[in-house]
mmCIF file of C-alpha atoms and ligand atoms in Angstrom:
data_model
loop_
_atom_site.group_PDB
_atom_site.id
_atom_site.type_symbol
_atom_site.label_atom_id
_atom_site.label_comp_id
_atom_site.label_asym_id
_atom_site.label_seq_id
_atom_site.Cartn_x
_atom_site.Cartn_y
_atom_site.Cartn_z
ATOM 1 C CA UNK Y 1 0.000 0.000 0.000
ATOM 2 C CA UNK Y 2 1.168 3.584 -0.131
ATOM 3 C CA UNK Y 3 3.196 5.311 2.148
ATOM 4 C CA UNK Y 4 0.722 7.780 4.078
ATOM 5 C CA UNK Y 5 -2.349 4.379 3.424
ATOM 6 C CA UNK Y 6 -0.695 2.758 5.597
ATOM 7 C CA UNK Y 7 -2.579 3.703 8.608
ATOM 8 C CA UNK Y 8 -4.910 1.859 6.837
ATOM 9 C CA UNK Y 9 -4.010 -1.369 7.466
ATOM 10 C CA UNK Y 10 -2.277 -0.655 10.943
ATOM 11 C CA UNK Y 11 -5.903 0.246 12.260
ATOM 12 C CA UNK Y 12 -6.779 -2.452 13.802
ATOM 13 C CA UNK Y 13 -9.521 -2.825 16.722
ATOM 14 C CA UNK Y 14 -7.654 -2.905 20.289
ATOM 15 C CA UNK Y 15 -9.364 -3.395 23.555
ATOM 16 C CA UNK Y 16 -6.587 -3.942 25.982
ATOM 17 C CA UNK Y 17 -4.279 -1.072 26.596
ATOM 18 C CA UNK Y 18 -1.583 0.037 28.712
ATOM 19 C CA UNK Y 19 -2.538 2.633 31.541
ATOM 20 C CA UNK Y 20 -0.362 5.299 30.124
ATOM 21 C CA UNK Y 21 -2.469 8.218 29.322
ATOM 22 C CA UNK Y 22 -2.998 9.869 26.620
ATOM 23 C CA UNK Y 23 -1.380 13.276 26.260
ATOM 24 C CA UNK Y 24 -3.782 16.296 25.600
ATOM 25 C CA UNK Y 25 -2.400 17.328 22.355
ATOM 26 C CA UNK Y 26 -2.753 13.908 21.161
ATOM 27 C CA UNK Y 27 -6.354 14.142 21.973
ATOM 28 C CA UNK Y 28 -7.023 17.193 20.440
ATOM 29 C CA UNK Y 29 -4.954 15.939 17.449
ATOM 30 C CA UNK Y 30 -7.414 12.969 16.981
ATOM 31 C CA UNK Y 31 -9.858 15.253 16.833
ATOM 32 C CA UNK Y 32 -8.254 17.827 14.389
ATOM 33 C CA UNK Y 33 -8.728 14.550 12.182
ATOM 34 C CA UNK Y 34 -12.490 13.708 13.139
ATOM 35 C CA UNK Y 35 -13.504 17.461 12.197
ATOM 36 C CA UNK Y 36 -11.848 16.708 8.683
ATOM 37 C CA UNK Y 37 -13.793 14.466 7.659
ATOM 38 C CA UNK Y 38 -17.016 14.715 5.156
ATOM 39 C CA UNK Y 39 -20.183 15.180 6.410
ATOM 40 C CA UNK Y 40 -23.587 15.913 4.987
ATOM 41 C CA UNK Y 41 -24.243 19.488 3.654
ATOM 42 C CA UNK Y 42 -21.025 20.044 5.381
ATOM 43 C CA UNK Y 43 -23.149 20.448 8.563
ATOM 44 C CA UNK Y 44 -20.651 18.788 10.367
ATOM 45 C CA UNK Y 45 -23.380 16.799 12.766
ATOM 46 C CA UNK Y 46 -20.632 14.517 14.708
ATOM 47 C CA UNK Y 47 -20.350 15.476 18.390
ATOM 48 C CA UNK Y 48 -17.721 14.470 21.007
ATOM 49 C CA UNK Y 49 -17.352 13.889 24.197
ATOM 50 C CA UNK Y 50 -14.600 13.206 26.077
ATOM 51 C CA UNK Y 51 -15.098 11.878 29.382
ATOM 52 C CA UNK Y 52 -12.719 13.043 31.873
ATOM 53 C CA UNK Y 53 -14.353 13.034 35.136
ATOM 54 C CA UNK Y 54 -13.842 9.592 36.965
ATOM 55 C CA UNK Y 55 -16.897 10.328 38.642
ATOM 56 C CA UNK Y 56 -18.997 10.709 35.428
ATOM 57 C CA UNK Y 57 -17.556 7.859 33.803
ATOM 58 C CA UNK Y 58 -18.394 5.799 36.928
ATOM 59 C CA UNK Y 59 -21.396 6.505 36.472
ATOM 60 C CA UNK Y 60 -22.315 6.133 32.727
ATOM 61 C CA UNK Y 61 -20.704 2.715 32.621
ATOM 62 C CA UNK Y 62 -22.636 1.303 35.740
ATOM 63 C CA UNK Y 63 -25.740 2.589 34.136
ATOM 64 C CA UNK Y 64 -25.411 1.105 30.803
ATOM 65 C CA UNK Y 65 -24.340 -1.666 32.491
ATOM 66 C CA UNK Y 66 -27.527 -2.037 34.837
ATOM 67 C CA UNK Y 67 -29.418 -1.705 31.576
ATOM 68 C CA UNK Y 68 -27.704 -4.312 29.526
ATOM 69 C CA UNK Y 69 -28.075 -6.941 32.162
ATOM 70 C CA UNK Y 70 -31.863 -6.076 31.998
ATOM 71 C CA UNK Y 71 -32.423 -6.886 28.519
ATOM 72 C CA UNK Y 72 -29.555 -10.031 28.961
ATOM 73 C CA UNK Y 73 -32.213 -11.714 31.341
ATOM 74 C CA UNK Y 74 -35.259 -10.802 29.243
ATOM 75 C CA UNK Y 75 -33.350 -12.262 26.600
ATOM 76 C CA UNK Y 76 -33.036 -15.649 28.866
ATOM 77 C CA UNK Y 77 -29.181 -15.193 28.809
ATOM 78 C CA UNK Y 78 -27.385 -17.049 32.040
ATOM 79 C CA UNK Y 79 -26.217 -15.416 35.346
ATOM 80 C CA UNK Y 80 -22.555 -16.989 34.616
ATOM 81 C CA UNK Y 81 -22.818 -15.818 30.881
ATOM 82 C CA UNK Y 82 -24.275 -12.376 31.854
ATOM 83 C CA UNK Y 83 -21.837 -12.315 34.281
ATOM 84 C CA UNK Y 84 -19.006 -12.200 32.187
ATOM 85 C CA UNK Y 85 -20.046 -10.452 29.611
ATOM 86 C CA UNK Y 86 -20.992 -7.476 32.104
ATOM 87 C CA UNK Y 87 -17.369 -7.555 33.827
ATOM 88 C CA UNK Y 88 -15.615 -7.774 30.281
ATOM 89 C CA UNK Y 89 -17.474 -4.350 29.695
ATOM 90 C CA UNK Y 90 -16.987 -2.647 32.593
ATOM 91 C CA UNK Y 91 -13.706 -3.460 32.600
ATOM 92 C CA UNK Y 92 -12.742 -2.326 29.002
ATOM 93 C CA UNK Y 93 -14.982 1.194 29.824
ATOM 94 C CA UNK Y 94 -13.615 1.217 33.506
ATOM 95 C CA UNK Y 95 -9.462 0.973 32.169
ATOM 96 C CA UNK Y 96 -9.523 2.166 28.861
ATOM 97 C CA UNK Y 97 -6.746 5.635 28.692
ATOM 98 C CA UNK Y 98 -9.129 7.887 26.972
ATOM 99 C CA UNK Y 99 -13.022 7.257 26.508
ATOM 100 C CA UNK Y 100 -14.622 9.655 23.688
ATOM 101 C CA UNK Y 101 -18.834 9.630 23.334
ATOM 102 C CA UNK Y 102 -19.600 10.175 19.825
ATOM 103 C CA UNK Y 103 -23.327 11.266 18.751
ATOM 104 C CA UNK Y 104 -24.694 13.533 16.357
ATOM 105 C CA UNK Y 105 -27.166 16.626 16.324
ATOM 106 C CA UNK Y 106 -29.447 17.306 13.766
ATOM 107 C CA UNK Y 107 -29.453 21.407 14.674
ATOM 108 C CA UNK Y 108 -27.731 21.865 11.273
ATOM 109 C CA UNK Y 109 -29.704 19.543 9.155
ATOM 110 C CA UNK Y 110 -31.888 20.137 6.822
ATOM 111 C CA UNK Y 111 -35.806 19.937 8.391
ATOM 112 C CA UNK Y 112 -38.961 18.387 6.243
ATOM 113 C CA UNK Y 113 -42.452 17.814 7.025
ATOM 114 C CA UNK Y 114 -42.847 14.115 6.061
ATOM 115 C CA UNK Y 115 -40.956 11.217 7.867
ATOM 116 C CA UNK Y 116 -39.130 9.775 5.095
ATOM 117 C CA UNK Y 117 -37.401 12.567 4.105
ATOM 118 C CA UNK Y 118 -36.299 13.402 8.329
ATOM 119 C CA UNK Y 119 -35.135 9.609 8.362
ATOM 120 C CA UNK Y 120 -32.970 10.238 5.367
ATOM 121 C CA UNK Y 121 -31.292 13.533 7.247
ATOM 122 C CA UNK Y 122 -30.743 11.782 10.030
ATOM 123 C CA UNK Y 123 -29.384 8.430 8.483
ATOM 124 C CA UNK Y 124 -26.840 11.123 6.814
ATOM 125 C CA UNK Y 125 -26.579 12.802 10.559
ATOM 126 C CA UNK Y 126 -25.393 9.396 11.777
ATOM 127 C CA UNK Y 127 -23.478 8.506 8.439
ATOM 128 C CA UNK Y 128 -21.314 11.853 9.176
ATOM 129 C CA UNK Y 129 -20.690 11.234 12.740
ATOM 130 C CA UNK Y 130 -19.207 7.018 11.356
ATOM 131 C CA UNK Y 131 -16.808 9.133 9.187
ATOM 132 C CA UNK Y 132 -15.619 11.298 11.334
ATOM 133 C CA UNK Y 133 -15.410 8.600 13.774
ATOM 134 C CA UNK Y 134 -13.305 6.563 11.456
ATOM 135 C CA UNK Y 135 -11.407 9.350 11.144
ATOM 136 C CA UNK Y 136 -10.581 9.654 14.648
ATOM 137 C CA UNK Y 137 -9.584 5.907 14.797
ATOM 138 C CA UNK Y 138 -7.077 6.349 12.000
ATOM 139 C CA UNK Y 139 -5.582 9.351 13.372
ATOM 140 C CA UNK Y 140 -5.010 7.462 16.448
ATOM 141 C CA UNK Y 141 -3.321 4.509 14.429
ATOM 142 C CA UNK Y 142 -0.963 7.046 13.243
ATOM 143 C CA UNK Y 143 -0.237 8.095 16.984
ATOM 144 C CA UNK Y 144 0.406 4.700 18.060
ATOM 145 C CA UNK Y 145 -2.802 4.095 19.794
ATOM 146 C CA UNK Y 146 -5.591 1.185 19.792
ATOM 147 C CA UNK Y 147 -8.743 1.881 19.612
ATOM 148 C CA UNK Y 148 -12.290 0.482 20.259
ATOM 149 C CA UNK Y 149 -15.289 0.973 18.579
ATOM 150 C CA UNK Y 150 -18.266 0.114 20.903
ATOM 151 C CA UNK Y 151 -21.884 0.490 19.834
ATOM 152 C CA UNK Y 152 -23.786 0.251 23.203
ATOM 153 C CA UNK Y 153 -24.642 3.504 23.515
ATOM 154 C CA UNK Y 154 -26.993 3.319 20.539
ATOM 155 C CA UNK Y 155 -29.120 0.625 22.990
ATOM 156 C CA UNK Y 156 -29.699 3.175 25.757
ATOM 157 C CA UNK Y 157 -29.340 6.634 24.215
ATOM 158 C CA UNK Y 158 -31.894 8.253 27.008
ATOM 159 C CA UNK Y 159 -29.242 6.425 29.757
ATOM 160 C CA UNK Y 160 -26.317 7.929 28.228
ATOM 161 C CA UNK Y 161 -27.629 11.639 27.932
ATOM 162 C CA UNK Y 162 -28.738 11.706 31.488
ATOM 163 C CA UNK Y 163 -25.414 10.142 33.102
ATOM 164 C CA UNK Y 164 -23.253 12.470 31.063
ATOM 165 C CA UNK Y 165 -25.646 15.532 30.945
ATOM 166 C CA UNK Y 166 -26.192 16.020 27.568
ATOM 167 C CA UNK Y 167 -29.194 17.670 25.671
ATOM 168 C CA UNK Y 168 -32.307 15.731 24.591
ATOM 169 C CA UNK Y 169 -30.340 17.301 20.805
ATOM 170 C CA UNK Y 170 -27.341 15.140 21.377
ATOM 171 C CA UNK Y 171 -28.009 11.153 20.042
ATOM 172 C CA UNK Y 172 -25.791 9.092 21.180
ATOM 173 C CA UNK Y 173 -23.670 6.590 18.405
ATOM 174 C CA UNK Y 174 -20.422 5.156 19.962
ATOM 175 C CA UNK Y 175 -18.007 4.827 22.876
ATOM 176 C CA UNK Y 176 -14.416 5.183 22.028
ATOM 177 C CA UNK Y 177 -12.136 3.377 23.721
ATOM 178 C CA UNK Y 178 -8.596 4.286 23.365
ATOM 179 C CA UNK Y 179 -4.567 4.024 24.648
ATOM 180 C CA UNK Y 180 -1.509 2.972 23.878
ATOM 181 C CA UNK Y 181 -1.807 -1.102 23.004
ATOM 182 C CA UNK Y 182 -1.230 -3.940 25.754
ATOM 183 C CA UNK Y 183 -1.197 -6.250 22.650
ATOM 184 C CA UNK Y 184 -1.167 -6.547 18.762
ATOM 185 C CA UNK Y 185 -4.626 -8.298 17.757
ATOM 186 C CA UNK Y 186 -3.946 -9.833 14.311
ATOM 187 C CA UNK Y 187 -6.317 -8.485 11.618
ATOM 188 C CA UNK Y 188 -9.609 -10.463 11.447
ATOM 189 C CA UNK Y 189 -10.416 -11.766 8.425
ATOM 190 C CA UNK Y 190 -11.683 -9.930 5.181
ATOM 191 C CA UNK Y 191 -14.051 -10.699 2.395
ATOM 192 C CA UNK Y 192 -12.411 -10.904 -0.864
ATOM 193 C CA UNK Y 193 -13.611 -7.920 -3.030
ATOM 194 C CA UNK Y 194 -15.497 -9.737 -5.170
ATOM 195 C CA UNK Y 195 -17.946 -10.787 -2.671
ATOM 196 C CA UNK Y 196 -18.824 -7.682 -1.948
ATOM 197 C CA UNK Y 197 -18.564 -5.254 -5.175
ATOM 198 C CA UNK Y 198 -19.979 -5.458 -8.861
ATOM 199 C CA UNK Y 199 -18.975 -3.951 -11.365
ATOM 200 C CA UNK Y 200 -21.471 -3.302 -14.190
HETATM 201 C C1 FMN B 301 -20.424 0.320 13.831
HETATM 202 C C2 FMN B 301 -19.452 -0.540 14.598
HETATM 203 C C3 FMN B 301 -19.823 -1.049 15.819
HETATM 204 C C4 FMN B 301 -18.919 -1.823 16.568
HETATM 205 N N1 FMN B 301 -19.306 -2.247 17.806
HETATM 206 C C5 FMN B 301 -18.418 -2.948 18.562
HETATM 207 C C6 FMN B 301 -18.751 -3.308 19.893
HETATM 208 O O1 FMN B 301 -19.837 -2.986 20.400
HETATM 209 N N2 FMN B 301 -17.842 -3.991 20.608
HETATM 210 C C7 FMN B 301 -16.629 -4.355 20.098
HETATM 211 O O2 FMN B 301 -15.828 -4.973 20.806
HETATM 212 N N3 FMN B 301 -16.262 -4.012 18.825
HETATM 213 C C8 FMN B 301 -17.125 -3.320 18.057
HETATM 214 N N4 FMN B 301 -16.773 -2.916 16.785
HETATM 215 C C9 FMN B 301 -15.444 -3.298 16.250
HETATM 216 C C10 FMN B 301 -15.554 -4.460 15.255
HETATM 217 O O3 FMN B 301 -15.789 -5.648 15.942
HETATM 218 C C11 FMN B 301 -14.245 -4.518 14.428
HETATM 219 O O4 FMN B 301 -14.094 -3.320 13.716
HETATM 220 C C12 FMN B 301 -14.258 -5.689 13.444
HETATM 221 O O5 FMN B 301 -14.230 -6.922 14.129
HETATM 222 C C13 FMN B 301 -13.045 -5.657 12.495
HETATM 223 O O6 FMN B 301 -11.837 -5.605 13.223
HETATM 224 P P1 FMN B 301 -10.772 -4.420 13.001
HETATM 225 O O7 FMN B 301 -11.430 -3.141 13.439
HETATM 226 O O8 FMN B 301 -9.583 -4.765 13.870
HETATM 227 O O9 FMN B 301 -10.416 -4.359 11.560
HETATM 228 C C14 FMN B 301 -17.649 -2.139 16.035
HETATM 229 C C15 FMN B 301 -17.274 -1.604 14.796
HETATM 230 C C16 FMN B 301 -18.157 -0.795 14.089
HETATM 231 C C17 FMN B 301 -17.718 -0.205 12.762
#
């Protein structure tokens, strides 16, 4: 691949790292790179947070923790599996260096009277905040740091505004989990490109 697509293929998804922290410019720098990246009429939807208080984060990951074991035992899940799958989480949100929320806003997007056309605005609301996400993650490859992109906040979006503050305008995508890497996970297997583009 080409010098600077490298970063490409040295992305990879980490979810052990070591405790050093992650310096402030660094942070900043990753997201220097998340506010490059395209978004829909250039409204530039994606929204960050970065969760520095010990006391806050405490807090969001026992709640969205609380909630997932709710719908693990509706969902007949065991204690022992629930178990585990609740301290694997809390531990990887509990350690991780540097935990970024990323949600969107649609203050900026374009407003319509029928439902279709709001569901396409905010599927592009929600497509802008994955890029610059993606962004972010690459910019962190190029630092040196691991990163993990975790999903559960989409599964309790009302949890996550109220344990962080955030307005009823901020919807909730992704926890970041990011620091320097305890490990070097190989890359997971890819689907050859021709099972999964045509050309015509
Ligand atoms: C939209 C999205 C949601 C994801 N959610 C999770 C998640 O909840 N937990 C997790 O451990 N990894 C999550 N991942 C990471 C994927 O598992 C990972 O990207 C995939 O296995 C490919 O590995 P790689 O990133 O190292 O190339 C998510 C990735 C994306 C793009």
């Amino acid at each position: 691949m080409p010098g600077d697509l490298s970063v490409l293929a040295a992305r990879r998804t980490v979810r052990f790292y070591r405790p050093d922290p992650v310096p402030e410019d660094v942070v900043r720098a990753l997201l220097e790179a998340a506010r490059l990246a395209p978004s829909a009429h250039n409204a530039q939807a994606a929204r960050f947070v970065i969760i520095q208080s010990p006391e806050l984060r405490r807090r969001l990951t026992s709640r969205m923790s609380r909630r997932w074991r709710r719908d693990l035992e509706r969902a007949g899940t065991s204690e022992a599996a629930i178990r585990v799958q609740l301290r694997f989480s809390e531990r990887r949100f509990g350690q991780a260096p540097l935990l970024i929320l990323v949600g969107y806003t649609l203050e900026d997007m374009d407003e319509y009277p029928d439902r279709a056309r709001r569901t396409a605005e905010a599927t592009m609301a929600s497509q802008s905040a994955a890029a610059a996400t993606q962004n972010l993650l690459l910019a962190a490859a190029a630092h040196g740091l691991g990163g993990c992109w975790a999903c559960a906040p989409l599964f309790c979006p009302g949890i996550v505004r109220r344990a962080l503050g955030l307005p009823a305008s901020f919807v909730p995508q992704a926890l970041l989990t990011i620091g320097y890497p305890a490990h070097t996970p190989p890359m997971p297997p890819r689907k050859p490109i021709d099972a999964i583009a045509v050309f015509r």
